[in-house]
Amino acid sequence: MTGANAADADASSGAASPGLVVCFGEMLIDFVPTVNGVSLAEAPAFMKAPGGAPANVAVGIARLGGRAAFMGKVGEDEFGHMLGGILKTNGVDTSALRFDSGARTALAFVTLRSDGEREFMFYRNPSADMLLQPEELDLPLATSASVLHYGSISLITDPCKSAHLALLDAIESSSSSGSSSSTILSYDPNLRIPLWPSQEAARDGILSIWDRAHMIKVSDEEVAFLTNGGDPYSDDVSRSLFNLSHKNSSSSSGEGKGKLRLLLVTEGEKGCRYYTEHYQGRVDGFSVAAIDTTGAGDAFVAGILRKVAAAGSSSTSGGSGGSGSSASASASGGDAKALHGLAALEWLLADEGKLREALRFANACGAITTTVRGAIPALPDETTVAQMLG
């Protein structure tokens, strides 16, 4: 049984789906200039590429031999069907992808200017992803998953905001208090200020669900933004974001402390830092000839979630694991003997060495992605990552 079919079978039966990562949120078309270092107005031409952080992560996980599903909405148009086809071609389960006949697929124009600043222009007035209704969610698929991954763009407007919150509610209500089999909630805010009414609205919106996640990944720029100008390279500042989850947690979380187990701060080519309840540290990145940084953060997330979802399996318990063992496990519908949900995350965090190894893998995924233009076209497979890791 293939990974996608196995996910469907597990969801319909209500059974846990070991190793499955469900990515919720937006998928869109990115238009990127055909040359580097120009503003959008100066670009002579644009190349279209599939985009949207949650979709990028889903494809990234599948490319790495994992099991992934995408949950979201696109337009009932040429671009929407193109995106759905790209997900399928890359082995992502699309059973939870919805099409809207009344709205277009979102478009984004993005460039990296000569001054190093990214420039965005979005066409969402509204776009189909913004119109996802709570009743359109595939809750059995989500609650059967080992990991639910999401961003913050789906929190900006209703009805998608209500759908996002309903999804989190369903995951939490399906997980027994403190259960090691609970679905992991993974959050990458993916800050896009132009999409929010104001910077204050963006900060409040992102932090409104901060204490509901077990894993959070932020960039150094996002650390500064969320802490109102705090030093993004200060361990104390980043630790304050980890502690914020515990300060804001309530009895409704089902535990006497915050849910957050792991905070990751990415620093581009410099690598990443990690913070848990008991330890913290950093893992160096890889030096490459970068062409386009679009999607590098999503590739990093795909890498670490691939390792988390496979934690405790025969392909990870002995170390880094070979691509062959992981690929064969994936083909059979999941990683052999993989732990499920929080049990997998706790297994990984119990040994700092294992976490550091997983983060080195994630750093390699991010670095490789910067060497090819576009996000999804640049996402690496296991063989390419293994070559970089040596």
CSV table of C-alpha atoms in Angstrom, one decimal:
chain,number,residue,atom,x,y,z
A,1,MET,CA,0.0,0.0,0.0
A,2,THR,CA,1.4,3.4,-0.9
A,3,GLY,CA,2.0,6.1,1.6
A,4,ALA,CA,-1.0,8.2,0.4
A,5,ASN,CA,-3.3,5.2,0.3
A,6,ALA,CA,-2.2,4.1,3.7
A,7,ALA,CA,-3.0,7.5,5.1
A,8,ASP,CA,-6.5,7.3,3.6
A,9,ALA,CA,-7.0,3.9,5.1
A,10,ASP,CA,-5.8,4.9,8.6
A,11,ALA,CA,-7.9,8.0,8.6
A,12,SER,CA,-11.1,6.3,7.5
A,13,SER,CA,-10.6,3.6,10.2
A,14,GLY,CA,-9.9,6.2,12.9
A,15,ALA,CA,-6.5,4.5,13.6
A,16,ALA,CA,-3.3,6.3,14.3
A,17,SER,CA,-1.2,6.8,11.2
A,18,PRO,CA,2.5,6.5,12.3
A,19,GLY,CA,4.8,8.8,10.5
A,20,LEU,CA,2.1,10.8,8.7
A,21,VAL,CA,2.6,14.6,8.7
A,22,VAL,CA,-0.5,16.7,7.7
A,23,CYS,CA,0.4,20.2,6.5
A,24,PHE,CA,-2.4,22.8,6.8
A,25,GLY,CA,-2.6,26.2,5.2
A,26,GLU,CA,-2.0,28.0,1.9
A,27,MET,CA,-0.7,26.9,-1.5
A,28,LEU,CA,-0.2,29.5,-4.2
A,29,ILE,CA,1.7,30.5,-7.2
A,30,ASP,CA,4.9,32.4,-6.7
A,31,PHE,CA,6.2,34.6,-9.5
A,32,VAL,CA,9.9,35.2,-9.2
A,33,PRO,CA,12.1,37.4,-11.4
A,34,THR,CA,14.3,35.7,-14.0
A,35,VAL,CA,17.3,37.7,-12.7
A,36,ASN,CA,18.6,38.3,-9.2
A,37,GLY,CA,19.0,41.5,-7.3
A,38,VAL,CA,16.2,43.6,-8.8
A,39,SER,CA,13.0,45.1,-7.4
A,40,LEU,CA,9.7,43.9,-8.6
A,41,ALA,CA,9.3,47.0,-10.8
A,42,GLU,CA,12.7,46.5,-12.3
A,43,ALA,CA,12.2,42.7,-13.1
A,44,PRO,CA,12.3,42.1,-16.9
A,45,ALA,CA,10.2,38.9,-16.6
A,46,PHE,CA,8.9,36.4,-14.1
A,47,MET,CA,8.9,32.7,-13.8
A,48,LYS,CA,6.0,31.0,-12.1
A,49,ALA,CA,6.6,28.4,-9.4
A,50,PRO,CA,4.4,26.5,-6.9
A,51,GLY,CA,4.7,28.0,-3.4
A,52,GLY,CA,3.1,28.4,0.0
A,53,ALA,CA,5.0,27.3,3.1
A,54,PRO,CA,2.8,24.4,4.3
A,55,ALA,CA,2.7,23.0,0.8
A,56,ASN,CA,6.4,23.3,0.5
A,57,VAL,CA,6.9,21.4,3.8
A,58,ALA,CA,4.5,18.6,2.6
A,59,VAL,CA,6.4,18.1,-0.7
A,60,GLY,CA,9.8,18.4,1.2
A,61,ILE,CA,8.8,15.5,3.5
A,62,ALA,CA,7.6,13.4,0.7
A,63,ARG,CA,10.9,14.0,-1.3
A,64,LEU,CA,12.8,12.8,1.8
A,65,GLY,CA,10.9,9.5,1.8
A,66,GLY,CA,8.3,10.4,4.4
A,67,ARG,CA,4.5,10.4,4.4
A,68,ALA,CA,2.8,13.8,4.0
A,69,ALA,CA,-0.7,15.1,3.3
A,70,PHE,CA,-1.8,18.7,2.4
A,71,MET,CA,-5.0,20.2,3.8
A,72,GLY,CA,-6.1,23.5,2.3
A,73,LYS,CA,-8.0,25.2,-0.6
A,74,VAL,CA,-7.1,26.5,-4.0
A,75,GLY,CA,-9.2,27.9,-6.8
A,76,GLU,CA,-11.2,25.8,-9.3
A,77,ASP,CA,-8.9,27.2,-12.0
A,78,GLU,CA,-5.8,26.3,-14.1
A,79,PHE,CA,-3.4,27.3,-11.4
A,80,GLY,CA,-5.3,25.4,-8.7
A,81,HIS,CA,-5.4,22.2,-10.6
A,82,MET,CA,-1.7,22.6,-11.5
A,83,LEU,CA,-0.9,22.9,-7.8
A,84,GLY,CA,-2.9,19.8,-7.0
A,85,GLY,CA,-1.1,17.9,-9.7
A,86,ILE,CA,2.3,19.0,-8.4
A,87,LEU,CA,1.4,17.6,-4.9
A,88,LYS,CA,0.2,14.3,-6.4
A,89,THR,CA,3.3,14.0,-8.6
A,90,ASN,CA,5.5,14.4,-5.5
A,91,GLY,CA,3.6,11.8,-3.6
A,92,VAL,CA,1.6,14.0,-1.3
A,93,ASP,CA,-1.9,12.9,-0.2
A,94,THR,CA,-4.4,15.4,-1.6
A,95,SER,CA,-7.6,13.9,-0.2
A,96,ALA,CA,-8.0,17.0,2.0
A,97,LEU,CA,-7.4,19.5,-0.8
A,98,ARG,CA,-10.5,21.5,-1.6
A,99,PHE,CA,-11.3,23.6,-4.7
A,100,ASP,CA,-13.4,26.8,-4.7
A,101,SER,CA,-15.3,27.8,-7.8
A,102,GLY,CA,-15.9,31.3,-6.6
A,103,ALA,CA,-12.3,32.5,-5.9
A,104,ARG,CA,-9.0,32.3,-7.6
A,105,THR,CA,-5.8,30.6,-6.5
A,106,ALA,CA,-3.6,33.0,-4.6
A,107,LEU,CA,-0.6,34.7,-6.4
A,108,ALA,CA,2.5,36.2,-4.9
A,109,PHE,CA,5.3,38.2,-6.6
A,110,VAL,CA,8.5,37.9,-4.6
A,111,THR,CA,12.1,39.1,-5.2
A,112,LEU,CA,15.4,39.4,-3.3
A,113,ARG,CA,16.6,43.0,-4.0
A,114,SER,CA,20.2,44.0,-4.3
A,115,ASP,CA,20.1,45.4,-0.7
A,116,GLY,CA,19.3,41.9,0.5
A,117,GLU,CA,15.7,42.7,1.4
A,118,ARG,CA,12.9,40.5,0.2
A,119,GLU,CA,10.0,42.2,-1.5
A,120,PHE,CA,6.5,40.8,-1.7
A,121,MET,CA,3.3,41.6,-3.6
A,122,PHE,CA,0.3,39.4,-3.0
A,123,TYR,CA,-3.0,39.0,-4.9
A,124,ARG,CA,-5.6,37.7,-2.4
A,125,ASN,CA,-8.8,39.7,-2.7
A,126,PRO,CA,-9.9,37.2,-1.4
A,127,SER,CA,-8.1,34.1,-2.7
A,128,ALA,CA,-9.4,30.6,-2.4
A,129,ASP,CA,-7.2,29.6,0.6
A,130,MET,CA,-8.8,32.4,2.7
A,131,LEU,CA,-12.2,30.9,2.2
A,132,LEU,CA,-11.7,27.4,3.6
A,133,GLN,CA,-14.7,26.6,5.9
A,134,PRO,CA,-14.5,24.6,9.1
A,135,GLU,CA,-16.9,22.0,7.7
A,136,GLU,CA,-14.5,21.4,4.8
A,137,LEU,CA,-11.8,20.1,7.1
A,138,ASP,CA,-10.8,16.4,7.0
A,139,LEU,CA,-10.7,15.9,10.8
A,140,PRO,CA,-10.2,12.1,10.8
A,141,LEU,CA,-7.1,12.6,8.6
A,142,ALA,CA,-5.7,15.3,10.9
A,143,THR,CA,-6.4,13.5,14.2
A,144,SER,CA,-4.8,10.3,12.9
A,145,ALA,CA,-1.5,12.0,12.0
A,146,SER,CA,1.7,11.9,13.9
A,147,VAL,CA,2.3,15.6,13.2
A,148,LEU,CA,0.0,18.5,12.2
A,149,HIS,CA,2.1,21.4,10.8
A,150,TYR,CA,0.7,24.9,10.2
A,151,GLY,CA,1.6,28.6,9.9
A,152,SER,CA,0.0,31.9,10.8
A,153,ILE,CA,-1.3,33.2,7.4
A,154,SER,CA,-4.4,31.1,7.9
A,155,LEU,CA,-5.2,33.1,11.0
A,156,ILE,CA,-5.5,36.4,9.3
A,157,THR,CA,-9.2,36.4,8.2
A,158,ASP,CA,-12.3,34.3,8.5
A,159,PRO,CA,-13.5,31.8,7.5
A,160,CYS,CA,-10.0,30.3,7.3
A,161,LYS,CA,-9.2,31.5,10.7
A,162,SER,CA,-12.2,29.7,12.2
A,163,ALA,CA,-11.2,26.5,10.3
A,164,HIS,CA,-7.6,26.7,11.7
A,165,LEU,CA,-8.8,27.1,15.2
A,166,ALA,CA,-11.4,24.3,14.8
A,167,LEU,CA,-8.6,22.1,13.6
A,168,LEU,CA,-6.5,22.8,16.7
A,169,ASP,CA,-9.5,22.2,18.9
A,170,ALA,CA,-10.2,18.8,17.2
A,171,ILE,CA,-6.6,17.7,17.7
A,172,GLU,CA,-6.6,18.7,21.3
A,173,SER,CA,-9.9,17.1,22.1
A,174,SER,CA,-8.9,13.8,20.4
A,175,SER,CA,-5.7,13.6,22.4
A,176,SER,CA,-6.1,12.3,25.9
A,177,SER,CA,-4.5,14.4,28.7
A,178,GLY,CA,-0.7,14.1,28.5
A,179,SER,CA,-1.0,11.1,26.2
A,180,SER,CA,2.3,10.1,24.6
A,181,SER,CA,0.2,9.2,21.5
A,182,SER,CA,-1.1,12.7,21.0
A,183,THR,CA,-0.6,14.3,17.6
A,184,ILE,CA,2.4,16.8,17.6
A,185,LEU,CA,1.4,20.4,16.8
A,186,SER,CA,4.2,22.0,14.8
A,187,TYR,CA,4.1,25.8,14.2
A,188,ASP,CA,6.1,27.9,11.8
A,189,PRO,CA,4.6,31.5,11.9
A,190,ASN,CA,6.1,32.4,8.5
A,191,LEU,CA,5.8,36.1,9.1
A,192,ARG,CA,4.4,38.0,6.1
A,193,ILE,CA,3.6,41.5,7.4
A,194,PRO,CA,2.0,42.8,4.2
A,195,LEU,CA,-0.8,40.3,4.6
A,196,TRP,CA,-1.8,41.6,8.1
A,197,PRO,CA,-3.7,44.8,8.8
A,198,SER,CA,-0.8,46.0,10.9
A,199,GLN,CA,2.4,44.9,12.6
A,200,GLU,CA,0.6,44.8,15.9
A,201,ALA,CA,-2.1,42.6,14.4
A,202,ALA,CA,0.6,40.3,13.0
A,203,ARG,CA,2.4,40.0,16.4
A,204,ASP,CA,-0.9,39.4,18.3
A,205,GLY,CA,-2.2,36.9,15.8
A,206,ILE,CA,1.0,34.9,15.7
A,207,LEU,CA,1.3,34.8,19.5
A,208,SER,CA,-2.5,34.0,20.0
A,209,ILE,CA,-1.8,30.3,19.4
A,210,TRP,CA,1.8,30.2,20.6
A,211,ASP,CA,1.0,28.1,23.7
A,212,ARG,CA,-0.8,25.4,21.7
A,213,ALA,CA,2.2,24.1,19.9
A,214,HIS,CA,4.6,21.4,20.8
A,215,MET,CA,7.3,22.5,18.3
A,216,ILE,CA,7.9,26.0,17.0
A,217,LYS,CA,10.3,27.1,14.4
A,218,VAL,CA,11.1,30.8,13.9
A,219,SER,CA,13.8,32.7,12.0
A,220,ASP,CA,16.2,35.2,13.6
A,221,GLU,CA,14.2,38.1,12.1
A,222,GLU,CA,11.0,36.7,13.6
A,223,VAL,CA,12.6,36.5,17.0
A,224,ALA,CA,13.3,40.3,16.8
A,225,PHE,CA,9.8,41.0,15.6
A,226,LEU,CA,8.0,38.9,18.2
A,227,THR,CA,10.0,40.4,21.0
A,228,ASN,CA,9.6,44.0,19.9
A,229,GLY,CA,13.2,44.5,18.8
A,230,GLY,CA,15.0,42.0,21.1
A,231,ASP,CA,18.4,40.7,20.1
A,232,PRO,CA,17.6,37.7,17.9
A,233,TYR,CA,21.0,36.2,18.6
A,234,SER,CA,20.6,36.4,22.4
A,235,ASP,CA,19.9,33.1,24.1
A,236,ASP,CA,18.0,34.9,26.8
A,237,VAL,CA,15.7,36.6,24.3
A,238,SER,CA,15.0,33.3,22.5
A,239,ARG,CA,14.5,31.5,25.8
A,240,SER,CA,11.9,34.1,26.7
A,241,LEU,CA,9.9,32.9,23.7
A,242,PHE,CA,10.2,29.4,24.8
A,243,ASN,CA,9.0,30.4,28.3
A,244,LEU,CA,6.2,32.4,26.9
A,245,SER,CA,4.3,29.2,26.0
A,246,HIS,CA,4.6,28.1,29.6
A,247,LYS,CA,3.5,31.4,31.1
A,248,ASN,CA,0.5,31.6,28.8
A,249,SER,CA,-0.6,28.0,29.2
A,250,SER,CA,-3.9,27.3,31.0
A,251,SER,CA,-5.5,24.3,32.5
A,252,SER,CA,-7.2,23.7,29.2
A,253,SER,CA,-3.8,22.5,27.8
A,254,GLY,CA,-4.3,19.3,29.9
A,255,GLU,CA,-1.0,19.7,31.6
A,256,GLY,CA,0.5,21.6,34.5
A,257,LYS,CA,3.0,23.3,32.2
A,258,GLY,CA,3.1,24.7,28.7
A,259,LYS,CA,3.0,22.3,25.7
A,260,LEU,CA,6.1,23.6,24.0
A,261,ARG,CA,8.8,21.0,23.9
A,262,LEU,CA,11.1,22.4,21.3
A,263,LEU,CA,11.8,25.9,20.0
A,264,LEU,CA,14.1,26.2,16.9
A,265,VAL,CA,15.6,29.5,15.7
A,266,THR,CA,17.1,29.4,12.2
A,267,GLU,CA,20.0,31.7,11.2
A,268,GLY,CA,20.3,31.0,7.5
A,269,GLU,CA,23.7,29.7,6.5
A,270,LYS,CA,24.9,30.0,10.1
A,271,GLY,CA,22.7,27.1,11.1
A,272,CYS,CA,20.2,27.0,13.9
A,273,ARG,CA,19.7,27.1,17.7
A,274,TYR,CA,17.5,24.9,19.8
A,275,TYR,CA,15.8,25.3,23.1
A,276,THR,CA,14.1,22.6,25.3
A,277,GLU,CA,13.1,22.6,28.9
A,278,HIS,CA,16.4,21.0,29.9
A,279,TYR,CA,19.0,22.1,27.5
A,280,GLN,CA,19.9,24.4,24.6
A,281,GLY,CA,22.6,24.7,21.9
A,282,ARG,CA,23.3,25.4,18.3
A,283,VAL,CA,24.1,23.4,15.2
A,284,ASP,CA,26.3,24.9,12.5
A,285,GLY,CA,25.0,25.3,8.9
A,286,PHE,CA,26.6,24.6,5.6
A,287,SER,CA,28.3,27.0,3.3
A,288,VAL,CA,27.0,26.8,-0.3
A,289,ALA,CA,26.8,29.1,-3.3
A,290,ALA,CA,23.2,30.3,-2.7
A,291,ILE,CA,21.1,31.4,-5.7
A,292,ASP,CA,17.6,31.8,-4.2
A,293,THR,CA,16.8,31.5,-0.5
A,294,THR,CA,13.0,31.1,-1.1
A,295,GLY,CA,11.8,27.9,0.6
A,296,ALA,CA,15.0,27.3,2.6
A,297,GLY,CA,13.1,27.6,5.9
A,298,ASP,CA,10.4,25.3,4.7
A,299,ALA,CA,13.1,22.7,3.6
A,300,PHE,CA,14.6,23.0,7.1
A,301,VAL,CA,11.1,22.3,8.6
A,302,ALA,CA,10.6,19.4,6.3
A,303,GLY,CA,13.9,17.9,7.3
A,304,ILE,CA,13.3,18.1,11.1
A,305,LEU,CA,9.7,16.9,10.8
A,306,ARG,CA,10.9,14.0,8.7
A,307,LYS,CA,13.2,13.0,11.5
A,308,VAL,CA,10.6,13.5,14.2
A,309,ALA,CA,8.0,11.5,12.4
A,310,ALA,CA,10.5,8.6,11.9
A,311,ALA,CA,11.8,8.8,15.5
A,312,GLY,CA,12.3,5.5,17.1
A,313,SER,CA,12.0,3.6,13.9
A,314,SER,CA,14.5,1.0,12.7
A,315,SER,CA,15.8,3.6,10.2
A,316,THR,CA,16.6,6.2,12.9
A,317,SER,CA,17.3,4.3,16.1
A,318,GLY,CA,20.7,3.2,15.0
A,319,GLY,CA,21.9,6.7,14.0
A,320,SER,CA,21.4,8.7,10.9
A,321,GLY,CA,20.0,5.8,8.9
A,322,GLY,CA,20.6,5.0,5.3
A,323,SER,CA,18.4,6.2,2.5
A,324,GLY,CA,17.6,2.7,1.5
A,325,SER,CA,16.1,1.7,4.8
A,326,SER,CA,14.1,4.8,5.0
A,327,ALA,CA,12.9,4.5,1.5
A,328,SER,CA,11.8,0.9,1.9
A,329,ALA,CA,9.9,1.8,5.1
A,330,SER,CA,8.2,4.7,3.3
A,331,ALA,CA,7.1,2.5,0.5
A,332,SER,CA,5.3,0.2,2.9
A,333,GLY,CA,3.3,3.0,4.3
A,334,GLY,CA,5.5,4.4,7.1
A,335,ASP,CA,8.7,3.9,9.0
A,336,ALA,CA,9.1,0.5,10.4
A,337,LYS,CA,8.2,0.5,14.1
A,338,ALA,CA,8.1,4.3,14.2
A,339,LEU,CA,6.7,5.8,17.4
A,340,HIS,CA,3.6,8.0,17.1
A,341,GLY,CA,3.1,11.6,17.9
A,342,LEU,CA,4.5,13.0,21.1
A,343,ALA,CA,6.1,9.7,21.9
A,344,ALA,CA,8.3,10.2,18.8
A,345,LEU,CA,9.2,13.8,19.8
A,346,GLU,CA,10.0,12.8,23.4
A,347,TRP,CA,12.2,9.9,22.1
A,348,LEU,CA,14.2,12.4,20.0
A,349,LEU,CA,14.5,15.0,22.8
A,350,ALA,CA,15.6,12.5,25.4
A,351,ASP,CA,19.0,12.4,23.7
A,352,GLU,CA,20.5,15.7,22.8
A,353,GLY,CA,22.9,14.0,20.4
A,354,LYS,CA,20.0,12.5,18.4
A,355,LEU,CA,18.4,16.0,18.2
A,356,ARG,CA,21.6,17.6,17.0
A,357,GLU,CA,22.0,14.9,14.3
A,358,ALA,CA,18.4,15.5,13.2
A,359,LEU,CA,19.1,19.3,13.1
A,360,ARG,CA,22.2,18.8,11.0
A,361,PHE,CA,20.1,16.9,8.5
A,362,ALA,CA,17.6,19.8,8.5
A,363,ASN,CA,20.3,22.3,8.0
A,364,ALA,CA,21.5,20.4,5.0
A,365,CYS,CA,18.0,20.4,3.6
A,366,GLY,CA,17.8,24.1,3.9
A,367,ALA,CA,21.2,24.8,2.4
A,368,ILE,CA,20.7,22.6,-0.6
A,369,THR,CA,17.4,24.4,-1.4
A,370,THR,CA,19.2,27.7,-1.8
A,371,THR,CA,21.3,26.4,-4.7
A,372,VAL,CA,18.3,26.1,-7.1
A,373,ARG,CA,15.8,28.8,-8.0
A,374,GLY,CA,12.3,28.3,-6.7
A,375,ALA,CA,11.0,26.5,-3.6
A,376,ILE,CA,9.4,23.2,-4.6
A,377,PRO,CA,11.8,22.6,-7.5
A,378,ALA,CA,14.7,23.0,-5.1
A,379,LEU,CA,13.6,20.7,-2.3
A,380,PRO,CA,16.1,17.8,-2.0
A,381,ASP,CA,15.7,14.1,-1.8
A,382,GLU,CA,17.4,11.8,0.8
A,383,THR,CA,20.3,10.9,-1.6
A,384,THR,CA,21.2,14.5,-2.2
A,385,VAL,CA,21.1,15.3,1.6
A,386,ALA,CA,23.2,12.2,2.4
A,387,GLN,CA,25.9,13.4,-0.1
A,388,MET,CA,26.1,16.8,1.7
A,389,LEU,CA,26.3,15.1,5.1
A,390,GLY,CA,29.1,12.9,3.8
